[in-house]
Short mmCIF file of C-alpha atoms and ligand atoms in Angstrom, two decimals:
data_model
loop_
_atom_site.label_atom_id
_atom_site.label_comp_id
_atom_site.label_asym_id
_atom_site.label_seq_id
_atom_site.Cartn_x
_atom_site.Cartn_y
_atom_site.Cartn_z
CA UNK A 149 -9.86 -5.41 24.16
CA UNK A 150 -8.48 -3.11 21.52
CA UNK A 151 -5.41 -2.37 23.59
CA UNK A 152 -4.77 -5.41 25.48
CA UNK A 153 -4.29 -7.87 22.53
CA UNK A 154 -2.10 -7.57 19.53
CA UNK A 155 -3.77 -7.13 15.87
CA UNK A 156 -3.29 -10.62 15.17
CA UNK A 157 -5.00 -11.95 18.02
CA UNK A 158 -8.14 -9.76 17.12
CA UNK A 159 -8.36 -10.69 13.54
CA UNK A 160 -10.68 -13.37 14.00
CA UNK A 161 -13.31 -11.62 16.09
CA UNK A 162 -12.89 -7.72 16.48
CA UNK A 163 -16.05 -5.98 15.86
CA UNK A 164 -18.12 -8.61 14.78
CA UNK A 165 -21.40 -9.59 17.09
CA UNK A 166 -22.15 -13.40 16.57
CA UNK A 167 -25.60 -12.63 18.45
CA UNK A 168 -26.77 -10.22 15.60
CA UNK A 169 -26.14 -12.93 13.15
CA UNK A 170 -27.84 -16.43 14.30
CA UNK A 171 -24.77 -16.89 16.29
CA UNK A 172 -22.62 -17.51 13.45
CA UNK A 173 -18.61 -17.69 14.70
CA UNK A 174 -18.00 -16.12 11.26
CA UNK A 175 -19.17 -12.91 10.03
CA UNK A 176 -21.58 -13.81 7.14
CA UNK A 177 -21.59 -12.04 3.69
CA UNK A 178 -24.16 -9.30 3.73
CA UNK A 179 -24.93 -9.51 0.11
CA UNK A 180 -27.34 -7.13 0.05
CA UNK A 181 -28.05 -3.58 -1.20
CA UNK A 182 -30.14 -1.73 1.05
CA UNK A 183 -31.06 -2.37 4.82
CA UNK A 184 -34.58 -2.03 6.26
CA UNK A 185 -35.11 0.74 8.99
CA UNK A 186 -37.32 -0.08 12.07
CA UNK A 187 -38.95 3.37 11.70
CA UNK A 188 -39.03 6.33 9.53
CA UNK A 189 -37.70 8.18 12.60
CA UNK A 190 -34.72 5.87 12.51
CA UNK A 191 -34.14 6.36 9.01
CA UNK A 192 -34.12 10.11 9.54
CA UNK A 193 -31.55 9.64 12.25
CA UNK A 194 -29.20 7.72 10.12
CA UNK A 195 -29.32 9.93 7.30
CA UNK A 196 -28.57 12.91 9.46
CA UNK A 197 -25.10 11.41 10.72
CA UNK A 198 -24.33 9.83 7.04
CA UNK A 199 -24.86 13.20 5.34
CA UNK A 200 -23.08 15.27 8.17
CA UNK A 201 -26.00 17.06 9.24
CA UNK A 202 -25.37 16.67 12.92
CA UNK A 203 -22.45 15.11 14.84
CA UNK A 204 -22.89 11.75 16.16
CA UNK A 205 -24.17 11.30 19.72
CA UNK A 206 -21.59 9.56 22.11
CA UNK A 207 -21.82 5.75 21.46
CA UNK A 208 -24.12 6.42 18.56
CA UNK A 209 -22.95 4.07 15.67
CA UNK A 210 -23.69 5.02 11.99
CA UNK A 211 -26.60 2.95 11.28
CA UNK A 212 -27.01 0.47 8.26
CA UNK A 213 -28.55 2.03 5.29
CA UNK A 214 -27.39 1.43 1.89
CA UNK A 215 -24.15 -0.66 0.60
CA UNK A 216 -22.74 2.17 -1.14
CA UNK A 217 -22.58 3.91 2.20
CA UNK A 218 -22.14 0.96 4.90
CA UNK A 219 -22.08 -2.67 4.91
CA UNK A 220 -21.33 -4.74 8.13
CA UNK A 221 -18.63 -6.87 6.06
CA UNK A 222 -17.04 -3.18 5.02
CA UNK A 223 -17.29 -1.84 8.38
CA UNK A 224 -15.83 -4.75 10.27
CA UNK A 225 -12.99 -4.97 7.63
CA UNK A 226 -12.44 -1.24 8.31
CA UNK A 227 -12.04 -1.49 12.15
CA UNK A 228 -9.85 -4.52 11.88
CA UNK A 229 -7.37 -2.78 9.28
CA UNK A 230 -7.35 0.21 11.73
CA UNK A 231 -5.81 -1.89 14.25
CA UNK A 232 -2.58 -2.63 12.17
CA UNK A 233 -1.86 1.04 11.47
CA UNK A 234 -3.37 2.51 14.97
CA UNK A 235 -5.17 4.46 12.47
CA UNK A 236 -8.62 6.34 13.72
CA UNK A 237 -10.39 5.05 10.53
CA UNK A 238 -9.86 3.28 7.57
CA UNK A 239 -11.86 3.31 4.07
CA UNK A 240 -11.68 0.34 1.79
CA UNK A 241 -11.57 0.75 -1.83
CA UNK A 242 -12.36 -1.54 -5.11
CA UNK A 243 -8.70 -1.37 -5.96
CA UNK A 244 -5.22 0.30 -4.80
CA UNK A 245 -5.62 2.68 -7.66
CA UNK A 246 -9.31 3.74 -6.53
CA UNK A 247 -7.98 4.32 -2.94
CA UNK A 248 -5.02 6.63 -4.23
CA UNK A 249 -6.85 8.52 -7.11
CA UNK A 250 -9.64 9.35 -4.46
CA UNK A 251 -7.05 10.80 -1.85
CA UNK A 252 -5.37 12.68 -4.64
CA UNK A 253 -8.75 14.19 -6.13
CA UNK A 254 -9.85 15.01 -2.18
CA UNK A 255 -6.50 16.74 -1.16
CA UNK A 256 -5.67 18.52 -4.46
CA UNK A 257 -7.24 21.07 -6.68
CA UNK A 258 -6.58 23.09 -9.80
CA UNK A 259 -3.41 25.28 -9.24
CA UNK A 260 -2.04 22.95 -6.29
CA UNK A 261 1.52 21.28 -6.41
CA UNK A 262 2.09 17.50 -5.66
CA UNK A 263 5.72 16.43 -4.66
CA UNK A 264 6.07 12.72 -5.50
CA UNK A 265 8.75 9.94 -4.95
CA UNK A 266 10.12 8.47 -8.20
CA UNK A 267 10.04 5.57 -9.36
CA UNK A 268 6.30 5.32 -8.24
CA UNK A 269 3.76 2.53 -9.22
CA UNK A 270 3.01 3.01 -12.91
CA UNK A 271 -0.55 3.63 -12.50
CA UNK A 272 0.08 6.33 -9.89
CA UNK A 273 2.66 8.04 -11.97
CA UNK A 274 0.02 7.86 -15.03
CA UNK A 275 -2.69 9.49 -13.00
CA UNK A 276 -0.34 12.24 -11.67
CA UNK A 277 0.96 13.09 -15.16
CA UNK A 278 -2.31 12.26 -17.31
CA UNK A 279 -5.15 13.29 -15.22
CA UNK A 280 -3.88 15.62 -12.60
CA UNK A 281 -2.17 17.73 -15.19
CA UNK A 282 -5.41 18.03 -17.36
CA UNK A 283 -7.25 19.38 -14.11
CA UNK A 284 -4.23 21.94 -13.60
CA UNK A 285 -2.54 20.17 -10.74
CA UNK A 286 1.26 20.74 -10.99
CA UNK A 287 3.84 17.72 -10.05
CA UNK A 288 7.34 17.67 -9.27
CA UNK A 289 9.17 14.39 -8.52
CA UNK A 290 12.39 13.71 -6.11
CA UNK A 291 14.33 10.74 -5.93
CA UNK A 292 16.07 8.58 -3.00
CA UNK A 293 19.63 10.04 -3.50
CA UNK A 294 18.15 13.81 -3.34
CA UNK A 295 19.14 15.84 -0.25
CA UNK A 296 16.40 17.44 1.82
CA UNK A 297 17.91 21.05 0.56
CA UNK A 298 17.80 19.81 -2.87
CA UNK A 299 14.06 18.82 -2.53
CA UNK A 300 13.16 22.48 -0.98
CA UNK A 301 14.82 24.00 -4.06
CA UNK A 302 13.03 21.70 -6.37
CA UNK A 303 9.64 22.61 -4.82
CA UNK A 304 10.90 26.60 -4.96
CA UNK A 305 11.65 26.44 -8.40
CA UNK A 306 8.31 25.32 -9.57
CA UNK A 307 6.79 28.71 -8.11
CA UNK A 308 4.34 26.85 -6.20
CA UNK A 309 5.79 26.42 -3.05
CA UNK A 310 2.82 28.08 -1.33
CA UNK A 311 0.41 25.62 -3.01
CA UNK A 312 1.74 22.35 -1.65
CA UNK A 313 -1.16 20.19 -1.37
CA UNK A 314 0.35 16.63 -1.05
CA UNK A 315 3.85 15.15 -0.55
CA UNK A 316 3.23 11.52 -1.87
CA UNK A 317 5.85 8.91 -1.17
CA UNK A 318 6.18 5.34 -2.11
CA UNK A 319 8.90 3.45 0.09
CA UNK A 320 10.57 1.33 -0.74
CA UNK A 321 10.52 2.19 -4.19
CA UNK A 322 9.12 -0.43 -6.85
CA UNK A 323 10.95 -2.14 -8.28
CA UNK A 324 14.38 -1.15 -7.01
CA UNK A 325 13.82 -1.47 -3.40
CA UNK A 326 15.39 2.40 -2.86
CA UNK A 327 14.06 3.75 0.57
CA UNK A 328 12.70 7.04 0.94
CA UNK A 329 12.96 9.14 4.71
CA UNK A 330 9.25 9.42 5.85
CA UNK A 331 10.43 11.71 8.55
CA UNK A 332 12.01 13.88 6.09
CA UNK A 333 8.98 14.02 4.06
CA UNK A 334 7.25 15.31 6.97
CA UNK A 335 9.46 18.11 7.48
CA UNK A 336 9.52 19.05 4.24
CA UNK A 337 5.67 19.32 4.26
CA UNK A 338 5.79 21.21 7.54
CA UNK A 339 7.89 23.77 5.96
CA UNK A 340 5.20 24.48 3.17
CA UNK A 341 1.46 25.39 3.19
CA UNK A 342 -1.32 24.89 0.62
CA UNK A 343 -2.92 28.48 0.74
CA UNK A 344 -4.34 28.64 4.27
CA UNK A 345 -4.33 24.47 4.94
CA UNK A 346 -1.21 22.50 5.78
CA UNK A 347 0.34 20.21 3.43
CA UNK A 348 -0.12 16.69 3.77
CA UNK A 349 1.96 13.47 3.41
CA UNK A 350 0.59 10.32 2.07
CA UNK A 351 2.57 6.97 2.00
CA UNK A 352 2.00 4.26 -0.28
CA UNK A 353 2.65 1.59 2.24
CA UNK A 354 1.81 -1.68 -0.04
CA UNK A 355 5.32 -2.95 -0.11
CA UNK A 356 5.94 -3.06 3.70
CA UNK A 357 2.44 -2.76 5.46
CA UNK A 358 0.73 -3.05 7.45
CA UNK A 359 3.09 -5.66 9.28
CA UNK A 360 6.63 -4.28 8.72
CA UNK A 361 6.11 -0.25 8.79
CA UNK A 362 3.62 2.13 10.39
CA UNK A 363 4.09 5.43 8.68
CA UNK A 364 1.22 6.87 10.56
CA UNK A 365 3.24 6.35 13.89
CA UNK A 366 5.86 7.86 12.12
CA UNK A 367 4.10 11.16 11.53
CA UNK A 368 2.42 10.79 8.20
CA UNK A 369 -0.89 12.13 7.51
CA UNK A 370 -2.39 9.36 5.49
CA UNK A 371 -1.30 5.80 4.43
CA UNK A 372 -2.54 4.05 1.07
CA UNK A 373 -2.55 0.64 0.06
CA UNK A 374 -3.02 -1.63 -2.57
CA UNK A 375 -4.70 -4.50 -0.65
CA UNK A 376 -4.43 -6.54 -3.51
CA UNK A 377 -0.87 -7.37 -2.63
CA UNK A 378 0.06 -8.67 1.01
CA UNK A 379 -3.44 -7.68 2.66
CA UNK A 380 -5.46 -9.85 0.22
CA UNK A 381 -2.62 -11.98 -0.10
CA UNK A 382 -3.81 -14.70 -2.23
CA UNK A 383 -3.96 -13.50 -5.88
CA UNK A 384 -7.94 -14.00 -5.65
CA UNK A 385 -8.85 -10.09 -5.27
CA UNK A 386 -8.21 -6.55 -6.23
CA UNK A 387 -8.76 -3.97 -3.43
CA UNK A 388 -7.28 -0.89 -1.78
CA UNK A 389 -7.31 1.04 1.40
CA UNK A 390 -6.97 4.52 3.10
CA UNK A 391 -5.80 5.19 7.03
CA UNK A 392 -5.64 8.44 8.64
CA UNK A 393 -7.23 10.53 11.19
CA UNK A 394 -11.00 11.10 11.83
CA UNK A 395 -10.88 14.63 10.00
CA UNK A 396 -9.11 13.30 7.03
CA UNK A 397 -10.88 10.18 6.75
CA UNK A 398 -14.37 11.81 6.90
CA UNK A 399 -13.21 13.58 4.07
CA UNK A 400 -12.04 10.46 2.03
CA UNK A 401 -15.24 8.68 2.85
CA UNK A 402 -17.29 11.12 1.97
CA UNK A 403 -15.79 11.43 -1.57
CA UNK A 404 -15.85 7.68 -1.74
CA UNK A 405 -19.54 7.73 -1.23
CA UNK A 406 -20.29 10.10 -4.19
CA UNK A 407 -17.51 8.24 -6.60
CA UNK A 408 -19.24 4.84 -5.28
CA UNK A 409 -15.71 3.00 -5.47
CA UNK A 410 -16.01 1.20 -2.28
CA UNK A 411 -15.14 -2.58 -2.01
CA UNK A 412 -18.36 -5.24 -2.69
CA UNK A 413 -19.53 -7.11 0.65
CA UNK A 414 -18.11 -10.38 -1.24
CA UNK A 415 -14.60 -8.92 -1.49
CA UNK A 416 -14.82 -7.56 1.96
CA UNK A 417 -15.81 -10.62 3.33
CA UNK A 418 -12.42 -12.40 1.48
CA UNK A 419 -10.13 -10.07 3.01
CA UNK A 420 -11.74 -10.53 6.47
CA UNK A 421 -10.55 -14.12 5.81
CA UNK A 422 -7.19 -12.92 4.64
CA UNK A 423 -6.60 -10.77 7.65
CA UNK A 424 -6.57 -13.85 10.07
CA UNK A 425 -3.41 -15.09 8.65
CA UNK A 426 -1.87 -11.71 7.41
CA UNK A 427 0.68 -11.68 10.42
CA UNK A 428 1.85 -15.28 9.77
CA UNK A 429 2.09 -15.03 6.03
CA UNK A 430 3.91 -11.86 6.38
CA UNK A 431 6.25 -13.43 8.69
CA UNK A 432 6.90 -16.53 6.83
CA UNK A 433 7.27 -14.54 3.58
CA UNK A 434 9.91 -12.13 5.04
CA UNK A 435 11.76 -15.11 6.63
CA UNK A 436 11.93 -16.83 3.29
CA UNK A 437 13.06 -13.87 1.42
CA UNK A 438 16.17 -13.20 3.68
CA UNK A 439 17.30 -17.01 3.16
CA UNK A 440 16.51 -16.67 -0.88
CA UNK A 441 18.38 -13.54 -0.96
CA UNK A 442 21.33 -14.65 0.99
CA UNK A 443 21.64 -17.60 -1.56
CA UNK A 444 21.33 -15.34 -4.60
CA UNK A 445 23.77 -12.80 -3.09
CA UNK A 446 26.76 -15.44 -3.49
CA UNK A 447 25.62 -17.08 -6.56
CA UNK A 448 28.08 -16.55 -9.61
CA UNK A 449 25.24 -15.86 -12.23
CA UNK A 450 24.04 -13.00 -10.30
CA UNK A 451 25.62 -9.06 -10.60
CA UNK A 452 23.72 -7.88 -7.45
CA UNK A 453 20.91 -8.26 -5.34
CA UNK A 454 19.08 -5.36 -3.74
CA UNK A 455 17.16 -6.35 -0.84
CA UNK A 456 16.55 -4.65 2.38
CA UNK A 457 17.95 -7.32 4.50
CA UNK A 458 21.48 -7.20 2.55
CA UNK A 459 21.93 -3.59 3.46
CA UNK A 460 25.32 -3.55 5.23
CA UNK A 461 25.34 -1.91 8.74
CA UNK A 462 27.84 0.71 8.09
CA UNK A 463 26.06 1.99 5.12
CA UNK A 464 24.36 5.42 5.35
CA UNK A 465 20.77 3.56 4.55
CA UNK A 466 21.13 1.04 7.46
CA UNK A 467 19.89 3.45 10.09
CA UNK A 468 16.99 4.71 7.88
CA UNK A 469 16.22 1.20 7.16
CA UNK A 470 16.24 0.17 11.11
CA UNK A 471 14.05 3.28 11.98
CA UNK A 472 11.25 2.84 9.45
CA UNK A 473 11.13 -1.19 9.17
CA UNK A 474 11.00 -4.07 11.49
CA UNK A 475 11.51 -6.64 9.02
CA UNK A 476 13.45 -6.69 5.47
CA UNK A 477 10.05 -7.57 3.60
CA UNK A 478 9.69 -10.16 0.73
CA UNK A 479 10.61 -8.12 -2.65
CA UNK A 480 13.98 -8.87 -4.08
CA UNK A 481 15.34 -6.98 -7.11
CA UNK A 482 17.66 -9.48 -8.80
CA UNK A 483 20.25 -8.35 -11.36
CA UNK A 484 21.44 -11.20 -13.62
CA UNK A 485 24.47 -11.07 -15.26
CA UNK A 486 23.78 -10.19 -18.84
CA UNK A 487 20.91 -8.78 -20.19
CA UNK A 488 17.26 -9.28 -21.52
CA UNK A 489 18.10 -12.74 -22.98
CA UNK A 490 19.63 -13.94 -19.57
CA UNK A 491 16.72 -12.50 -17.38
CA UNK A 492 14.17 -14.04 -19.90
CA UNK A 493 16.02 -17.26 -19.45
CA UNK A 494 15.80 -17.23 -15.86
CA UNK A 495 11.82 -16.32 -16.05
CA UNK A 496 10.98 -19.01 -18.67
CA UNK A 497 12.98 -21.63 -16.46
CA UNK A 498 11.37 -20.91 -13.04
CA UNK A 499 8.86 -23.61 -12.15
CA UNK A 500 7.41 -23.18 -8.72
CA UNK A 501 7.88 -19.42 -8.96
CA UNK A 502 5.02 -18.19 -11.10
CA UNK A 503 6.10 -15.69 -14.12
CA UNK A 504 3.27 -12.71 -13.26
CA UNK A 505 3.35 -9.50 -12.09
CA UNK A 506 1.76 -8.36 -8.84
CA UNK A 507 3.28 -9.22 -5.60
CA UNK A 508 2.85 -10.11 -1.69
CA UNK A 509 0.68 -13.05 -2.28
CA UNK A 510 1.19 -16.77 -0.67
CA UNK A 511 2.81 -18.14 -4.06
CA UNK A 512 6.28 -16.33 -5.13
CA UNK A 513 5.84 -14.66 -8.46
CA UNK A 514 8.65 -13.29 -10.58
CA UNK A 515 8.56 -10.73 -13.40
CA UNK A 516 10.73 -8.46 -15.54
CA UNK A 517 9.96 -4.86 -14.70
CA UNK A 518 11.75 -3.19 -17.90
CA UNK A 519 9.37 -4.95 -20.32
CA UNK A 520 6.26 -5.71 -17.97
CA UNK A 521 5.21 -3.26 -15.00
CA UNK A 522 7.83 -0.47 -16.07
CA UNK A 523 7.55 -0.62 -19.91
CA UNK A 524 5.96 2.72 -20.20
CA UNK A 525 8.58 4.84 -18.53
CA UNK A 526 10.60 7.23 -20.42
CA UNK A 527 13.92 5.03 -21.01
CA UNK A 528 16.57 7.28 -19.82
CA UNK A 529 14.78 8.09 -16.60
CA UNK A 530 14.22 4.26 -16.07
CA UNK A 531 17.87 3.43 -16.72
CA UNK A 532 18.83 6.29 -13.94
CA UNK A 533 16.36 4.57 -11.74
CA UNK A 534 17.98 1.39 -12.04
CA UNK A 535 15.35 -0.51 -13.91
CA UNK A 536 17.61 -2.19 -16.51
CA UNK A 537 17.46 -5.20 -18.85
CA UNK A 538 18.88 -7.52 -16.29
CA UNK A 539 16.52 -6.62 -13.35
CA UNK A 540 14.00 -9.32 -12.59
CA UNK A 541 11.74 -8.62 -9.47
CA UNK A 542 10.73 -11.37 -7.29
CA UNK A 543 7.98 -11.68 -4.69
CA UNK A 544 8.70 -14.38 -2.07
CA UNK A 545 5.79 -16.54 -0.91
CA UNK A 546 4.85 -18.96 2.06
CA UNK A 547 6.31 -21.90 0.08
CA UNK A 548 9.18 -24.21 1.72
CA UNK A 549 12.30 -21.99 1.49
CA UNK A 550 14.62 -24.64 0.32
CA UNK A 551 12.07 -25.40 -2.43
CA UNK A 552 12.12 -21.78 -3.85
CA UNK A 553 16.14 -21.94 -3.51
CA UNK A 554 16.23 -25.24 -5.64
CA UNK A 555 14.02 -23.32 -7.96
CA UNK A 556 15.87 -20.44 -8.45
CA UNK A 557 19.19 -22.46 -8.35
CA UNK A 558 18.04 -24.55 -11.33
CA UNK A 559 16.55 -21.58 -13.25
CA UNK A 560 19.92 -19.68 -12.80
CA UNK A 561 21.61 -22.86 -14.06
CA UNK A 562 20.10 -22.62 -17.47
CA UNK A 563 21.64 -19.39 -18.06
C1 LIG B 779 -0.58 -2.57 -7.18
C2 LIG B 779 0.14 -1.44 -6.46
C3 LIG B 779 -0.67 -0.25 -6.77
C4 LIG B 779 -2.28 -0.54 -7.54
O1 LIG B 779 -3.11 -1.21 -6.96
P1 LIG B 779 -4.32 -2.14 -7.54
O2 LIG B 779 -4.71 -2.79 -6.36
O3 LIG B 779 -3.45 -3.05 -8.54
O4 LIG B 779 -5.04 -1.03 -8.01
C5 LIG B 779 -0.42 0.88 -6.12
N1 LIG B 779 0.70 0.97 -5.46
C6 LIG B 779 1.82 -0.15 -5.25
C7 LIG B 779 3.00 0.09 -4.84
C8 LIG B 779 1.21 -1.39 -6.01
O5 LIG B 779 2.03 -2.56 -6.06
#
């Protein structure tokens, strides 16, 4: 069934057996901490597998033990999420940050180096520069305009080229929509090692996944998500996810068991519900965003609009955009003419669009990166990235496109 149907056709039923839940068509919330074993022998067998004392027999499923290790809501959710990214396995976390920090803790140790794309999500940047630095992990940043040779040189200069643990890339960059080349990151990782081990590539696919981009298919080792955004999609939960091959996911899930940062049964259940409409939500959001971006792009109060769907066919970025993405996405970076005053005027006057951080939700959201999500960045570096006082970031929702356009139009008229 898995190979015959598209993920959107399987989100209502895949991995759930009604006969195990009184015939209920929908998976109930398994709001329970622990599970009763039929016999002591069964309990012993479950633990042997859960703690890696022996490999699973063919067709043996990990038995339910305790909700920090497994729970039906969590397992069904992970099986369904794996379909989108064609991953062997998925681990769901209680936030995007806990997914990201767990990956970094598992694949980096004192003395290692992480290469990461800049700008990266503020929390990720903070974890790299504050926590990882304190435990002796070095970091080096690269930018969208850097060439492969320049990045190789940056790594060499750290003196840690033989300890590259992780190439971490967030693309498109938040909040500028600059795109990074995932295949180039794979090549850079392949030319390095971390001692005896290979250097892994991890992609934060929050902006484009799982519908518009599949980094695992492009050869990345791991994909991470803030599932708070498109996957959850209704601004009513916080969650994260990691995907990859079985070997790497066993490592991620083992660390998760001991950090205890798995998602709760209730949040997992909400996400199961979200996944049923993921494709239609994201399709609509992207269609809406293209229409809104087209409108903004010809408006005389606007200096420029950065949106994937506006990249011109003869620019060098276009090929990369087409290779990595199958739609332009729902995030628009809007530079109004003027500065903070004009940007705030716009933000204070939108009515349908809500003034809030976060993204990927059913309702459209707008915020001011310079003074909000990216306020803690070093000012010169921030200016260089294009996070200027006149930048407004808009996440487009599922509302009627003409209504969104009429809202941005009236807000621009107040400037
Ligand atoms: C929101 C976000 C995160 C952090 O996720 P949380 O769910 O808020 O912990 C990480 N990366 C990106 C790109 C994000 O937008």
